[in-house]
Amino acid sequence: MSETQNDNKDVAVAADDTPTTSTPSQKTPAAKSKSGKAGAVATLALLVSLSALAGAAWLYYQLIYLNQQQSAQFLSDITAQVQGLDQRSQSSATALDRQRERLTELDSALDQQRAVVQRQIQQLSDKVQSVSSVDRNDWLLAEAEYLLRLANQRLQLSGDSRAAAQLLASADTILRELDDPALYPVREALAAELAALQGSSSFDLEGAYLQLQGLADAAESLAVYEAPSYQAEPQPARDASWQEGLKAGFERAWAKLRSYVRIRQHDEKFKAELAPEQATALRASLRMMLEQAQLALLAERPALYRRSLDKALAWLERYYPLNDGSQALAASLEELRAAEIRAERPDISASLRALKDYSKTRRWQREVGQ
């Protein structure tokens, strides 16, 4: 475009230098030709410029469009990541809340356990303090009270006054060792109870029970009456003489006649005869009677006790032959039958009550002194 302008300037200068021979509106053909070329060049340059501008505009549009797409995708990715982070943050917050609640529960449980342990420690401390304050006299008093309690139980349950008296004497020895004048009422009650036990009739219940057991075992070996067994009489040989046959027949007739008549002594009572297979049942019946007497002895039922022994004596007299074994068994049963199995039992609980009152007063005085 600059070259075209220079050419136009040269043409204009040349025209000015040329003498004006004609009118200004007239132009030469050469000038027209140069003017047309310059216009074409200018048009071409304009088109090229417009094309370049359009290309630049298109490139700029493409660049802007791509940047918008990338920005949108980037924003979408960022939004998705932010949402994911938000969800994870909410999950973490929920888990954190649960952990916080769990920690709160654990703290509460630990507080409760701590309170329980503290109470237990306090209780143990109190027990240790109470044990440390117990002296030798307290142990002796507890031992004496145990002996008195045991004596009452032995007398009431088994009626053993001898064992009860021994226990009372042991308790009195302990109280005498303490040498406390305040124990005088307890020892006075003990002396009265010992005198009552010595004056009461004593029955050895355990010994009587064991004696009945021994008699039941001994009865198993006693012989019983058994029915006589009959055997076939031997037949005389065929080759024997008629004298021997006559003699054998006479002996058989005499034996049969003797079997119809039995001669007994006047002091012997009639005994029933049993078959051999009945002996076991007879011995079992006698043992059952003696065991029934044992149960009546433990239950302190004198009527049933004597009735059981009476049945055993009658059974022994009826089915057992009179010999040393049966006579000894009957004598032992008669001795046991005559015993008083339920003797009068004195009351020995006064000393126990007095000792409890003394111990209670002693504890109260100690607490007041503290």
Short mmCIF file of C-alpha atoms in Angstrom, two decimals, residues 81-97:
data_model
loop_
_atom_site.label_atom_id
_atom_site.label_comp_id
_atom_site.label_asym_id
_atom_site.label_seq_id
_atom_site.Cartn_x
_atom_site.Cartn_y
_atom_site.Cartn_z
CA GLN A 81 -13.76 -33.90 45.04
CA VAL A 82 -15.26 -31.31 47.35
CA GLN A 83 -18.43 -33.41 47.68
CA GLY A 84 -16.34 -36.52 48.39
CA LEU A 85 -14.35 -34.64 50.98
CA ASP A 86 -17.60 -33.35 52.45
CA GLN A 87 -19.02 -36.88 52.72
CA ARG A 88 -15.80 -38.19 54.25
CA SER A 89 -15.80 -35.27 56.61
CA GLN A 90 -19.38 -36.05 57.66
CA SER A 91 -18.51 -39.75 58.13
CA SER A 92 -15.46 -38.80 60.15
CA ALA A 93 -17.56 -36.42 62.23
CA THR A 94 -20.15 -39.18 62.86
CA ALA A 95 -17.43 -41.66 63.83
CA LEU A 96 -15.85 -39.04 66.03
CA ASP A 97 -19.20 -38.44 67.74
#
